PDB file of C-alpha atoms and ligand atoms in Angstrom:
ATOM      1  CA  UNK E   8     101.191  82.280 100.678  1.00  0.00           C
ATOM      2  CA  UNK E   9     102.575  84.898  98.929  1.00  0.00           C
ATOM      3  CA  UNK E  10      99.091  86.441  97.703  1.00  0.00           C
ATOM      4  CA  UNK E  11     100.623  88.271  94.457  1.00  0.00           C
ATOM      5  CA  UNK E  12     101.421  85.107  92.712  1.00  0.00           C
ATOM      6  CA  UNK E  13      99.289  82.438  91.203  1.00  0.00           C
ATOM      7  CA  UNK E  14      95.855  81.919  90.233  1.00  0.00           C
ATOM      8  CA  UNK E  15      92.706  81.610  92.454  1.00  0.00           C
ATOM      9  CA  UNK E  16      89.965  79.606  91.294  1.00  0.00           C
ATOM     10  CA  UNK E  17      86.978  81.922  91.690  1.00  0.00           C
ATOM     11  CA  UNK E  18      82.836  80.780  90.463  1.00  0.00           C
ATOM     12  CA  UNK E  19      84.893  78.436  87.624  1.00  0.00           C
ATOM     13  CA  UNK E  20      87.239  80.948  86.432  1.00  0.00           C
ATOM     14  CA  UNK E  21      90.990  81.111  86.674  1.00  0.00           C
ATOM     15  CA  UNK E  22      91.986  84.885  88.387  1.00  0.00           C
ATOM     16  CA  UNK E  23      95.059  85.940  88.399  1.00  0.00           C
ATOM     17  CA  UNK E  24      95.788  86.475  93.060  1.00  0.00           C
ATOM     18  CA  UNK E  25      96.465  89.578  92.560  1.00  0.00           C
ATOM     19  CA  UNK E  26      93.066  90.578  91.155  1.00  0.00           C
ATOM     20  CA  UNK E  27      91.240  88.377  93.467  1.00  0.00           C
ATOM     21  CA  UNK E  28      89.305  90.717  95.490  1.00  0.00           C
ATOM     22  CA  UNK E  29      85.722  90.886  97.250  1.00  0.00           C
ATOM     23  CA  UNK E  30      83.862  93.775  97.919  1.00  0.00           C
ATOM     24  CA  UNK E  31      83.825  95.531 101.718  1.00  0.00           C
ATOM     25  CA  UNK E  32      80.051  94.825 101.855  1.00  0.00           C
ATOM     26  CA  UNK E  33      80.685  90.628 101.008  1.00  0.00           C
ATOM     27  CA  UNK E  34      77.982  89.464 103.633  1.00  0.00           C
ATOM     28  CA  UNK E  35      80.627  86.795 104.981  1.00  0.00           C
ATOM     29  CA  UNK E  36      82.867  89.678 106.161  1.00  0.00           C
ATOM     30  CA  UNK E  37      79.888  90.837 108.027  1.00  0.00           C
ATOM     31  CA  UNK E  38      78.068  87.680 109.431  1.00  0.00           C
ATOM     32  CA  UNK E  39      80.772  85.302 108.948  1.00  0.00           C
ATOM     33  CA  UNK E  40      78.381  83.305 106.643  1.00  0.00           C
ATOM     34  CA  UNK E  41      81.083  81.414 104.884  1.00  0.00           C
ATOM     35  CA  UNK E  42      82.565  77.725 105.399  1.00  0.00           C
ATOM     36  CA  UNK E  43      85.658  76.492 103.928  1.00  0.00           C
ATOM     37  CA  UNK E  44      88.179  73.507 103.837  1.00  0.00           C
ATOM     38  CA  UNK E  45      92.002  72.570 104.285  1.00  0.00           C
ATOM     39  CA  UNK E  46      93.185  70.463 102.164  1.00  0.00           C
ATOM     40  CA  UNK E  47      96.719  68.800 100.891  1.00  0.00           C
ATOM     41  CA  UNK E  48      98.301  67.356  97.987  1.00  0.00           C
ATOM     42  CA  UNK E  49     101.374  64.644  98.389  1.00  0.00           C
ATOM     43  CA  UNK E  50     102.756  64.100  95.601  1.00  0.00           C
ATOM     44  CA  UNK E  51      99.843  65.667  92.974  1.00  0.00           C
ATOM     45  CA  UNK E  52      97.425  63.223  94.846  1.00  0.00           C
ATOM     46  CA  UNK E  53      94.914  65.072  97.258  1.00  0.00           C
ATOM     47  CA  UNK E  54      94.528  63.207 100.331  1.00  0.00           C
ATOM     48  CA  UNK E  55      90.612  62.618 101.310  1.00  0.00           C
ATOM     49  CA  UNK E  56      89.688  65.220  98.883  1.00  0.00           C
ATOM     50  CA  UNK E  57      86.037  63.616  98.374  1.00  0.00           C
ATOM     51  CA  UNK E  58      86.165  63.212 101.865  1.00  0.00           C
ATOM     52  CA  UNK E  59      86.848  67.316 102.499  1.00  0.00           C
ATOM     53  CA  UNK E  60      84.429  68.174  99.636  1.00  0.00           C
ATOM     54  CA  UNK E  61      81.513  66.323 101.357  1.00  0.00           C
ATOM     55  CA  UNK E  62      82.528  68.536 104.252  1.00  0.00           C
ATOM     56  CA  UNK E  63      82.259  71.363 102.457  1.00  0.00           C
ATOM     57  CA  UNK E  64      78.936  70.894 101.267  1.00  0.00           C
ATOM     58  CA  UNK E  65      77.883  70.008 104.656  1.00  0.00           C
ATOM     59  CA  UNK E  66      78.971  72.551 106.171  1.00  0.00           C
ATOM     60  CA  UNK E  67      77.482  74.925 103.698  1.00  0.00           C
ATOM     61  CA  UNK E  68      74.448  73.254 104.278  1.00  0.00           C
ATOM     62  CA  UNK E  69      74.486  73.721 107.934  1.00  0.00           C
ATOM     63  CA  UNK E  70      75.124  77.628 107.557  1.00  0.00           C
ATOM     64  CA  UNK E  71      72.039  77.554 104.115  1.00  0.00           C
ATOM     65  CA  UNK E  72      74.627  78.214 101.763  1.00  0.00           C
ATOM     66  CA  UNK E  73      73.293  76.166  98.489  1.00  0.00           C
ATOM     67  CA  UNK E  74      76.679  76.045  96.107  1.00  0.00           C
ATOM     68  CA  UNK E  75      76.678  76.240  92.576  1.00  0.00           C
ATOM     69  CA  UNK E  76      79.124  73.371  92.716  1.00  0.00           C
ATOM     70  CA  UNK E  77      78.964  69.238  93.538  1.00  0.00           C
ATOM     71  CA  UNK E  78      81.609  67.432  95.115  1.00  0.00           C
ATOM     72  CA  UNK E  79      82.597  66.130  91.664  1.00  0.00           C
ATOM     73  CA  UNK E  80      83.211  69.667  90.660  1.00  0.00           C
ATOM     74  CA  UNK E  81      85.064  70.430  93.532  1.00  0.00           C
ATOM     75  CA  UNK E  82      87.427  67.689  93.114  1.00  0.00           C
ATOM     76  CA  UNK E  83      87.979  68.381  89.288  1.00  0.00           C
ATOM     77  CA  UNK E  84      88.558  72.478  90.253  1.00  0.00           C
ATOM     78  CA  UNK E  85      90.794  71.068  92.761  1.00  0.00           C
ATOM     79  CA  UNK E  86      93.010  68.931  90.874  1.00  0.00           C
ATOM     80  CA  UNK E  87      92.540  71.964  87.845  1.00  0.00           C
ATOM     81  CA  UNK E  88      94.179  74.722  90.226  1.00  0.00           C
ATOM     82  CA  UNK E  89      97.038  72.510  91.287  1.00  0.00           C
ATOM     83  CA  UNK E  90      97.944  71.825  87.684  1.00  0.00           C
ATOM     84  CA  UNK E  91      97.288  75.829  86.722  1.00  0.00           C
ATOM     85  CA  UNK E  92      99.313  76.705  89.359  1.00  0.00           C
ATOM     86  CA  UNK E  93     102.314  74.226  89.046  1.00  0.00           C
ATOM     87  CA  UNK E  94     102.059  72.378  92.591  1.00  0.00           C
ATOM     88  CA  UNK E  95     102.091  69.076  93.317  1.00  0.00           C
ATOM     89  CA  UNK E  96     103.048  69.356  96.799  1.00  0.00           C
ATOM     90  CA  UNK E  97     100.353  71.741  98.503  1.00  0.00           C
ATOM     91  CA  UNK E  98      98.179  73.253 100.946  1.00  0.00           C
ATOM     92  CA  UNK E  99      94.417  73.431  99.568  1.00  0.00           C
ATOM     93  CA  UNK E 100      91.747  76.459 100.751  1.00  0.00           C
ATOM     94  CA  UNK E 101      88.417  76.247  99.117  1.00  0.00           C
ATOM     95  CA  UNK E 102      85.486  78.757 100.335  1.00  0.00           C
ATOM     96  CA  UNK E 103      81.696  79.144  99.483  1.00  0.00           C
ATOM     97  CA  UNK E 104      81.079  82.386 100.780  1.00  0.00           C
ATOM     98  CA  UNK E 105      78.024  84.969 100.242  1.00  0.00           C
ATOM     99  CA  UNK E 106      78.484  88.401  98.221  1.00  0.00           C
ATOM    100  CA  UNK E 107      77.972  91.512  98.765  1.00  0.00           C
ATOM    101  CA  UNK E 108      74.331  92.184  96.944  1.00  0.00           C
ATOM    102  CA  UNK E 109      72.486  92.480 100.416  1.00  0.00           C
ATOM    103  CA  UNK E 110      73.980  93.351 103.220  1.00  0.00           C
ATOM    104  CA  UNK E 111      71.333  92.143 105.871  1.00  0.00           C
ATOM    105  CA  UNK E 112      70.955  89.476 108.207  1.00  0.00           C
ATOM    106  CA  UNK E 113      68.526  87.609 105.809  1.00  0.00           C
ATOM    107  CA  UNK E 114      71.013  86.239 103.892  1.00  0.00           C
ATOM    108  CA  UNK E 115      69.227  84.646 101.075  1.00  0.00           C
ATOM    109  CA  UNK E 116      68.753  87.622  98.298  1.00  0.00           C
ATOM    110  CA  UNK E 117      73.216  87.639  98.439  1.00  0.00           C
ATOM    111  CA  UNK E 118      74.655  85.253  95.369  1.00  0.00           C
ATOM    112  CA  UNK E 119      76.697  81.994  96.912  1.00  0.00           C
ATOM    113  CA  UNK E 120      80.023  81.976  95.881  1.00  0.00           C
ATOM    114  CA  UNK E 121      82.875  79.741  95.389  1.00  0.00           C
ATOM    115  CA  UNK E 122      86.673  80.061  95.632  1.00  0.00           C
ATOM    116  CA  UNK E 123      89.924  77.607  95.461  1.00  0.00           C
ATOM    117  CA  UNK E 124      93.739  79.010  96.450  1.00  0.00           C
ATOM    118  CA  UNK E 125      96.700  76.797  96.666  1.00  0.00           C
ATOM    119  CA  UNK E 126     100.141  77.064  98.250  1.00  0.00           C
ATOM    120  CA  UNK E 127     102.604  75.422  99.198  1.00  0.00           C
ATOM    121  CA  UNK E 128     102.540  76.248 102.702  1.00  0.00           C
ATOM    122  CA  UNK E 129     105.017  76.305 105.136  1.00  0.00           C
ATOM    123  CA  UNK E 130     104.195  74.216 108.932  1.00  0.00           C
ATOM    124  CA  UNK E 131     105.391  75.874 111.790  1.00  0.00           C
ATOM    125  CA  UNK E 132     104.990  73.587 114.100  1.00  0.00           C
ATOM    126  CA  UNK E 133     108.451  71.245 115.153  1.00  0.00           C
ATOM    127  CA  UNK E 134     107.472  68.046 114.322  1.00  0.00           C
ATOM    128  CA  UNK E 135     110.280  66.247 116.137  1.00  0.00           C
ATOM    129  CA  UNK E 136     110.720  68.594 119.267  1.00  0.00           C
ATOM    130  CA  UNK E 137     106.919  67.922 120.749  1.00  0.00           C
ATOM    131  CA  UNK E 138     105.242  71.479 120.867  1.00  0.00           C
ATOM    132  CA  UNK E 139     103.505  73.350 123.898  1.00  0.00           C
ATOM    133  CA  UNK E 140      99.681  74.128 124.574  1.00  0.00           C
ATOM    134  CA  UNK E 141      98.175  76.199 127.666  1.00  0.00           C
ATOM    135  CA  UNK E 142      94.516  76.326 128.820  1.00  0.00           C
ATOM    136  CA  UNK E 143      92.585  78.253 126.012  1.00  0.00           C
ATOM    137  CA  UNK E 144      90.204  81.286 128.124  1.00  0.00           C
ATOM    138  CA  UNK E 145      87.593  80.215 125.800  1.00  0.00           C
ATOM    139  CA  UNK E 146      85.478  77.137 125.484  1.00  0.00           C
ATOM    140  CA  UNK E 147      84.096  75.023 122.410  1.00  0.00           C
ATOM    141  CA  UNK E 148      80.274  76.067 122.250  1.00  0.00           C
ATOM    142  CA  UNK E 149      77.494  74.068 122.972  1.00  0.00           C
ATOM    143  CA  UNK E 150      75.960  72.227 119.422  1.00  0.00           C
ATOM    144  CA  UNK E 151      72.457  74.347 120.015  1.00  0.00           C
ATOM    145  CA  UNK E 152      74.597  78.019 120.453  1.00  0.00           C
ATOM    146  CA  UNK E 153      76.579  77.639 117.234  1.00  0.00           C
ATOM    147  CA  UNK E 154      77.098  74.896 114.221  1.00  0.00           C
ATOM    148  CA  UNK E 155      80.423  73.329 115.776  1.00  0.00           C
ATOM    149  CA  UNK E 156      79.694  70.649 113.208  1.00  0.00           C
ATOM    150  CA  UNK E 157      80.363  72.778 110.538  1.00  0.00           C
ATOM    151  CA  UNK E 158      83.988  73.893 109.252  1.00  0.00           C
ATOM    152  CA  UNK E 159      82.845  77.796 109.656  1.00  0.00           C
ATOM    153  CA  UNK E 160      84.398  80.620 109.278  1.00  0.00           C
ATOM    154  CA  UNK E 161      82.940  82.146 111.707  1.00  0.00           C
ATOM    155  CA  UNK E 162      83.174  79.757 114.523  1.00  0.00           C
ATOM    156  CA  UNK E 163      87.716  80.713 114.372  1.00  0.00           C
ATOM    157  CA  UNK E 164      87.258  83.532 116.288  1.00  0.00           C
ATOM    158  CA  UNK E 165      87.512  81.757 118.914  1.00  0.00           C
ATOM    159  CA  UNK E 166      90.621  80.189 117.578  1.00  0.00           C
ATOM    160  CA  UNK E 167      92.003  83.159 116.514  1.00  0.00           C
ATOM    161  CA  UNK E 168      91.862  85.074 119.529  1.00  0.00           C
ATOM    162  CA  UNK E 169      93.114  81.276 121.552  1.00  0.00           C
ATOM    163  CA  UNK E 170      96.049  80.840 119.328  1.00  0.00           C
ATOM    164  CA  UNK E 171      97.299  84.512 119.392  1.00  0.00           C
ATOM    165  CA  UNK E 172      97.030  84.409 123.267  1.00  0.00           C
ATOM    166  CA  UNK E 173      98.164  81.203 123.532  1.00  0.00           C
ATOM    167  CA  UNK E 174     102.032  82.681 121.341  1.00  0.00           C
ATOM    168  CA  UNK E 175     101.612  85.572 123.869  1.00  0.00           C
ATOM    169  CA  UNK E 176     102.522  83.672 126.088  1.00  0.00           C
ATOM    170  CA  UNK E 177     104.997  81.583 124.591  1.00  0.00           C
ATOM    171  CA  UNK E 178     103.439  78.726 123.982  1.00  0.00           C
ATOM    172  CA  UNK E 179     103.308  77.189 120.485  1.00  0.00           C
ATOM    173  CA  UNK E 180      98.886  76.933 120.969  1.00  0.00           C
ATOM    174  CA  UNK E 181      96.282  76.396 123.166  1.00  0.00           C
ATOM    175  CA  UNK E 182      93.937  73.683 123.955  1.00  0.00           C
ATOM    176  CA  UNK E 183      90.483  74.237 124.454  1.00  0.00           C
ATOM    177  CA  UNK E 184      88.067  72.770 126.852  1.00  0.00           C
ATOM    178  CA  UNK E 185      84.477  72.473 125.758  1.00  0.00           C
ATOM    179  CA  UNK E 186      81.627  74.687 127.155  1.00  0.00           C
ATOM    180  CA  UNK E 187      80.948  71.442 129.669  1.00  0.00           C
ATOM    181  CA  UNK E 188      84.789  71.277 130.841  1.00  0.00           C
ATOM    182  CA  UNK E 189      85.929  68.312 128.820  1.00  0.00           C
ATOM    183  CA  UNK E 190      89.102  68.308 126.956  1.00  0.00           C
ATOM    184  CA  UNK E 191      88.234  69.715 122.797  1.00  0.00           C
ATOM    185  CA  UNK E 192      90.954  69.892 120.735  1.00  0.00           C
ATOM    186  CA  UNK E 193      93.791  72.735 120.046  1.00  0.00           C
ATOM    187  CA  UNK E 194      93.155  76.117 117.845  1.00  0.00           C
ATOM    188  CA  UNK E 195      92.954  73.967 114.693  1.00  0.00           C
ATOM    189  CA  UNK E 196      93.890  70.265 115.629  1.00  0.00           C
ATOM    190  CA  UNK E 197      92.416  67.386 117.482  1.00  0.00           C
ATOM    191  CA  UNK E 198      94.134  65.919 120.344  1.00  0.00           C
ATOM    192  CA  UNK E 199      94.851  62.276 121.408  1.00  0.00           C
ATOM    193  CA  UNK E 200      95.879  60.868 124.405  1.00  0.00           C
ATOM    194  CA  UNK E 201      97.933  58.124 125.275  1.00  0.00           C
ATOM    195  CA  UNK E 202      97.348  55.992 128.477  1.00  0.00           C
ATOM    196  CA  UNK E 203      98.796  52.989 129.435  1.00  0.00           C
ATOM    197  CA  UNK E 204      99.477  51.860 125.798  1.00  0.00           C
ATOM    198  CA  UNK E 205      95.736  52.744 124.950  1.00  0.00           C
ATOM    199  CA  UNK E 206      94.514  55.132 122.504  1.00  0.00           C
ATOM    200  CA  UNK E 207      91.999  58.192 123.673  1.00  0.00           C
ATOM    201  CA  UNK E 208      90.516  60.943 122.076  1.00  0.00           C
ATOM    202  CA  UNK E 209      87.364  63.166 123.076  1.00  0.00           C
ATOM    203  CA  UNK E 210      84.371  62.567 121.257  1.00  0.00           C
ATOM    204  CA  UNK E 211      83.411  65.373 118.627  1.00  0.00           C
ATOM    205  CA  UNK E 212      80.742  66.676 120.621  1.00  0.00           C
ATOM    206  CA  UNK E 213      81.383  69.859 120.575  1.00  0.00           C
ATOM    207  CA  UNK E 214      83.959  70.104 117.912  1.00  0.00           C
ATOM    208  CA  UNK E 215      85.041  69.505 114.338  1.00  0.00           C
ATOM    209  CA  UNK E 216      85.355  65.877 113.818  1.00  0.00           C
ATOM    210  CA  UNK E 217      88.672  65.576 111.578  1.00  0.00           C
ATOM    211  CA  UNK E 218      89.181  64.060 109.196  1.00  0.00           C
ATOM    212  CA  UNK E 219      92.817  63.558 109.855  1.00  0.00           C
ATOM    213  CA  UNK E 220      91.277  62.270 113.333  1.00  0.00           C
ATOM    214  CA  UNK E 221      89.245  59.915 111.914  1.00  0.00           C
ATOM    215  CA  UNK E 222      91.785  58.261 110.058  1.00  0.00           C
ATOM    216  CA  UNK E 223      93.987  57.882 112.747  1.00  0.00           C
ATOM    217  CA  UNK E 224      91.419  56.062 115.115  1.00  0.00           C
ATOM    218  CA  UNK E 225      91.206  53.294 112.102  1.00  0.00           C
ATOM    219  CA  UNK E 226      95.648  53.289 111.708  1.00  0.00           C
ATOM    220  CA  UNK E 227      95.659  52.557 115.391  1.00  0.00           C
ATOM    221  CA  UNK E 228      92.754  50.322 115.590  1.00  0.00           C
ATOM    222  CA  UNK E 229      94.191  48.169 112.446  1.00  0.00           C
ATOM    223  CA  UNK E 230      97.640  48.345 114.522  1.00  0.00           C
ATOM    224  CA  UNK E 231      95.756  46.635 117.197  1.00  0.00           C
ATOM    225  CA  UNK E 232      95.801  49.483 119.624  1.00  0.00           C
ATOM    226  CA  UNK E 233      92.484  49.905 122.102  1.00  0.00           C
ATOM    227  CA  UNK E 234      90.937  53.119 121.160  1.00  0.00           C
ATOM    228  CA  UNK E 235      88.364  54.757 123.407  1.00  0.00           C
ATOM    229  CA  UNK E 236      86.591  58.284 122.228  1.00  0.00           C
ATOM    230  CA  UNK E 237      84.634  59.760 124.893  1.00  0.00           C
ATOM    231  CA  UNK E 238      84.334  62.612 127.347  1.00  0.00           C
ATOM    232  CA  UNK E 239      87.572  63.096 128.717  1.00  0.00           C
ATOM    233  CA  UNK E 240      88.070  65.299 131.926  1.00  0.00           C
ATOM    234  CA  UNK E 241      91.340  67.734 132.168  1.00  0.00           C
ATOM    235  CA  UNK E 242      92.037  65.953 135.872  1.00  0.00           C
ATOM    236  CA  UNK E 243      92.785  62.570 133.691  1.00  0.00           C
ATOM    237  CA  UNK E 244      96.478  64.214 132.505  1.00  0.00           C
ATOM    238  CA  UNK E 245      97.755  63.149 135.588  1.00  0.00           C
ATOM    239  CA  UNK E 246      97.710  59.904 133.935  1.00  0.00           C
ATOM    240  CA  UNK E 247      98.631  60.719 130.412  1.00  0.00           C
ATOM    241  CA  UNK E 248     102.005  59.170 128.946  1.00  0.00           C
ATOM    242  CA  UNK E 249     101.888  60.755 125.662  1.00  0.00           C
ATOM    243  CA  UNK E 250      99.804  63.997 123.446  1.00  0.00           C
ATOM    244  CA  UNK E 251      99.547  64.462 120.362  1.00  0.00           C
ATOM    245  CA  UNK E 252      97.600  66.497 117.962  1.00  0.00           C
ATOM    246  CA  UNK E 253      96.144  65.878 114.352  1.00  0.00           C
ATOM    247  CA  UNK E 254      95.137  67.955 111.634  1.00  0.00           C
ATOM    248  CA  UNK E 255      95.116  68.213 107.774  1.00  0.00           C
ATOM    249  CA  UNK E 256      97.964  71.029 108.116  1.00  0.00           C
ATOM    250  CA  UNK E 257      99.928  69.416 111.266  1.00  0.00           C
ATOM    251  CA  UNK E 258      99.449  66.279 110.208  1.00  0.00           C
ATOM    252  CA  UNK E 259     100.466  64.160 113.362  1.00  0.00           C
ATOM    253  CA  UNK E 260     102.201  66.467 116.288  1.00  0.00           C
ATOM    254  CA  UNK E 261     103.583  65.081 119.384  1.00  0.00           C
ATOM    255  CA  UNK E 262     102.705  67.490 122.418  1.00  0.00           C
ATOM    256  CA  UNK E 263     105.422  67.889 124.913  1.00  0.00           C
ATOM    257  CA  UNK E 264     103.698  69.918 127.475  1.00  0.00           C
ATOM    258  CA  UNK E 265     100.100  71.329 128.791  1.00  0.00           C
ATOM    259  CA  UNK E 266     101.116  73.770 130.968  1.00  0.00           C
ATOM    260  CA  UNK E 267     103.646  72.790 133.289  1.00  0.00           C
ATOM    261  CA  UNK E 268     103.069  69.233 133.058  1.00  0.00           C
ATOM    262  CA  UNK E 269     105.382  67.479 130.690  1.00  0.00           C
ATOM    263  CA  UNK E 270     104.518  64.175 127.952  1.00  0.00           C
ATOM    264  CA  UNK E 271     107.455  61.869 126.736  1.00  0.00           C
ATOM    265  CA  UNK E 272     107.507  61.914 123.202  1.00  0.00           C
ATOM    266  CA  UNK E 273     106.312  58.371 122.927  1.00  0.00           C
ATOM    267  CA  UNK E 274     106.529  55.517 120.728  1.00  0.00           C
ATOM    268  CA  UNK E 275     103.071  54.955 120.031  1.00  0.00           C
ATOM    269  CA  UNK E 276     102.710  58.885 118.360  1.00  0.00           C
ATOM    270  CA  UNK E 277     105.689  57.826 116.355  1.00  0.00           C
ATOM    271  CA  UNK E 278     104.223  54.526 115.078  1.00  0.00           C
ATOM    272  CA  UNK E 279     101.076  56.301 114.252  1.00  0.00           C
ATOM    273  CA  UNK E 280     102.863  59.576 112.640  1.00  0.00           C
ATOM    274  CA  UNK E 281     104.970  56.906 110.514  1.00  0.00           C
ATOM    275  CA  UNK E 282     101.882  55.035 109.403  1.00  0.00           C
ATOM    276  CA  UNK E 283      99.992  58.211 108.562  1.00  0.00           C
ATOM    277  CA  UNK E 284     102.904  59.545 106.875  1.00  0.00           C
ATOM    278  CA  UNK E 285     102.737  56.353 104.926  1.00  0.00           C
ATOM    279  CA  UNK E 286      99.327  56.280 103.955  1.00  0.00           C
ATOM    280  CA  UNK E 287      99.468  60.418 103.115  1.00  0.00           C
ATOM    281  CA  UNK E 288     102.485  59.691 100.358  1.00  0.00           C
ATOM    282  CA  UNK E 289     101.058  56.382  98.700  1.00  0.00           C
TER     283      UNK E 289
HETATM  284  C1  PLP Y   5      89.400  73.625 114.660  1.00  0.00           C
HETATM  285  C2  PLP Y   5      89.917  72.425 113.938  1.00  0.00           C
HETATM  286  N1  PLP Y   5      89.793  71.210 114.512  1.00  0.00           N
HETATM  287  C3  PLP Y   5      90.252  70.112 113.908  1.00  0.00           C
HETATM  288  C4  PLP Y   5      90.880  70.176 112.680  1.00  0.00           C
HETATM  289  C5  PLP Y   5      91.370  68.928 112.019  1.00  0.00           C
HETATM  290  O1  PLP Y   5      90.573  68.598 110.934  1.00  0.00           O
HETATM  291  P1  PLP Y   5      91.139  67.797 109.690  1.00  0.00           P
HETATM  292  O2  PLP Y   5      91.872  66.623 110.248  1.00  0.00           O
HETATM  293  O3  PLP Y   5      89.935  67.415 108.934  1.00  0.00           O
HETATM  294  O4  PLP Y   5      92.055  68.713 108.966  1.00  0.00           O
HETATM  295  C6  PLP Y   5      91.023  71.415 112.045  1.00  0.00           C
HETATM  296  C7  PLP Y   5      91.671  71.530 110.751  1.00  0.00           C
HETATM  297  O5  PLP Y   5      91.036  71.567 109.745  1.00  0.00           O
HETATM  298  C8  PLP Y   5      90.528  72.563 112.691  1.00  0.00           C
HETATM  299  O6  PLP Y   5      90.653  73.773 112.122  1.00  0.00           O
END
């Protein structure tokens, strides 16, 4: 996103992104108390957008964050900044963060705030080639050391500092194992697995459940495909045919290698990229 251009949809107002600013003592910047979303637009139609918007306000209410805003009014301030801003085809960002009234650890006396931005993003990630992921240094937390449930802000560090590694070393990302050992997801993707013509993904123990994710589990179970989510050790790519990765931004991503070990770039990722694709542009 080119941040000079547009409008950002601050607390119900239209701002022009130039004068979008927050203060340097915004309690988010501090404490990472903020949650967001990524959404997208096909066509003028948001995909899942109540869907992402119940999200939000969970996750808000996971990090005590009380919005001045309902999921109805997220959906209308959605659809609003697409149509101030002249995009039909898009990339979504809504944040509640807190301000900058009180900057201590109590977070409570610090005013809850709300903010959409639109772009039309571009994805880096070769669709068609099957990217590359290496062993992230850092796990997915445990559920009682931080809210993995939640889409935090804070909680990207970890992705941050995984993904730049990750293009340090020439890879496109990294997957991450959870704090137990299993398999997670990538920086900001889930991953499936394909074995023997089955479908398996780890369960969202640990990790954001997606909603991309979850609508790929019911594609491939209506296509008749066994799914399985569970635990899902690292030792089981031995017998892995195909990767792939999912994600509101990525949308469906064939993986071509972990490491050294190399994944065709199957047929059953394509038939479920085509179907989502489908579904995504009805
Ligand atoms: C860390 C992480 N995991 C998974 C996902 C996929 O979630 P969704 O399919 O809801 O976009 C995302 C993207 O939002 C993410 O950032």
């Amino acid at each position: 996103m080119n941040s000079s251009e547009g409008f950002i949809w601050i607390n119900g107002e239209f701002v022009a992104s130039k004068e979008a600013k927050v203060h340097v003592l915004t309690h988010s910047l501090h404490y990472g108390s903020a949650v967001f979303e990524g959404e997208r637009s096909y066509n003028g139609k948001v995909f899942k957008m109540q869907e992402h918007h119940e999200r939000l306000l969970k996750s808000a209410e996971i990090l005590d964050l009380t919005p001045k805003y309902t999921v109805r009014e997220f959906n209308d301030a959605v659809l609003a900044t697409l149509a101030k801003n002249n995009l039909t085809n898009a990339y979504i960002r809504p944040l509640i963060w807190r301000g900058s009234e009180n900057l201590e650890v109590f977070s409570r006396n610090s005013s809850v705030n709300a903010m959409i931005a639109v772009w039309n993003r571009p994805f880096h990630f070769d669709k068609e080639k099957g990217i590359s992921l290496c062993w992230a240094d850092w796990a997915r937390p445990d559920p009682r050391t931080a809210p993995t449930a939640a889409k935090a802000s804070g909680l990207y560090m970890i992705g941050v500092i995984c993904k730049n590694k990750a293009r340090d070393k020439g890879f496109d990302d990294a997957v991450l194992k959870d704090y137990r050992g299993y398999m997670a997801e990538s920086t900001g993707s889930n991953i499936f697995f394909v074995i023997q013509d089955e479908v398996h993904t780890p369960a969202p123990h640990a990790f954001l459940n997606g909603i991309t994710r979850q609508t790929i589990i019911e594609i491939a179970k209506q296509k008749g495909y066994k799914v399985y989510v569970r635990n899902m050790a690292p030792e089981e790519l031995e017998n892995v045919d195909e990767v792939f990765i999912t994600g509101t931004a990525a949308e469906v991503v064939p993986v071509g290698r972990i490491e050294n070990q190399t994944f065709k770039l199957g047929e059953i990722t394509k038939d479920l990229r085509e179907a989502y694709l489908k579904l995504v542009n009805q």
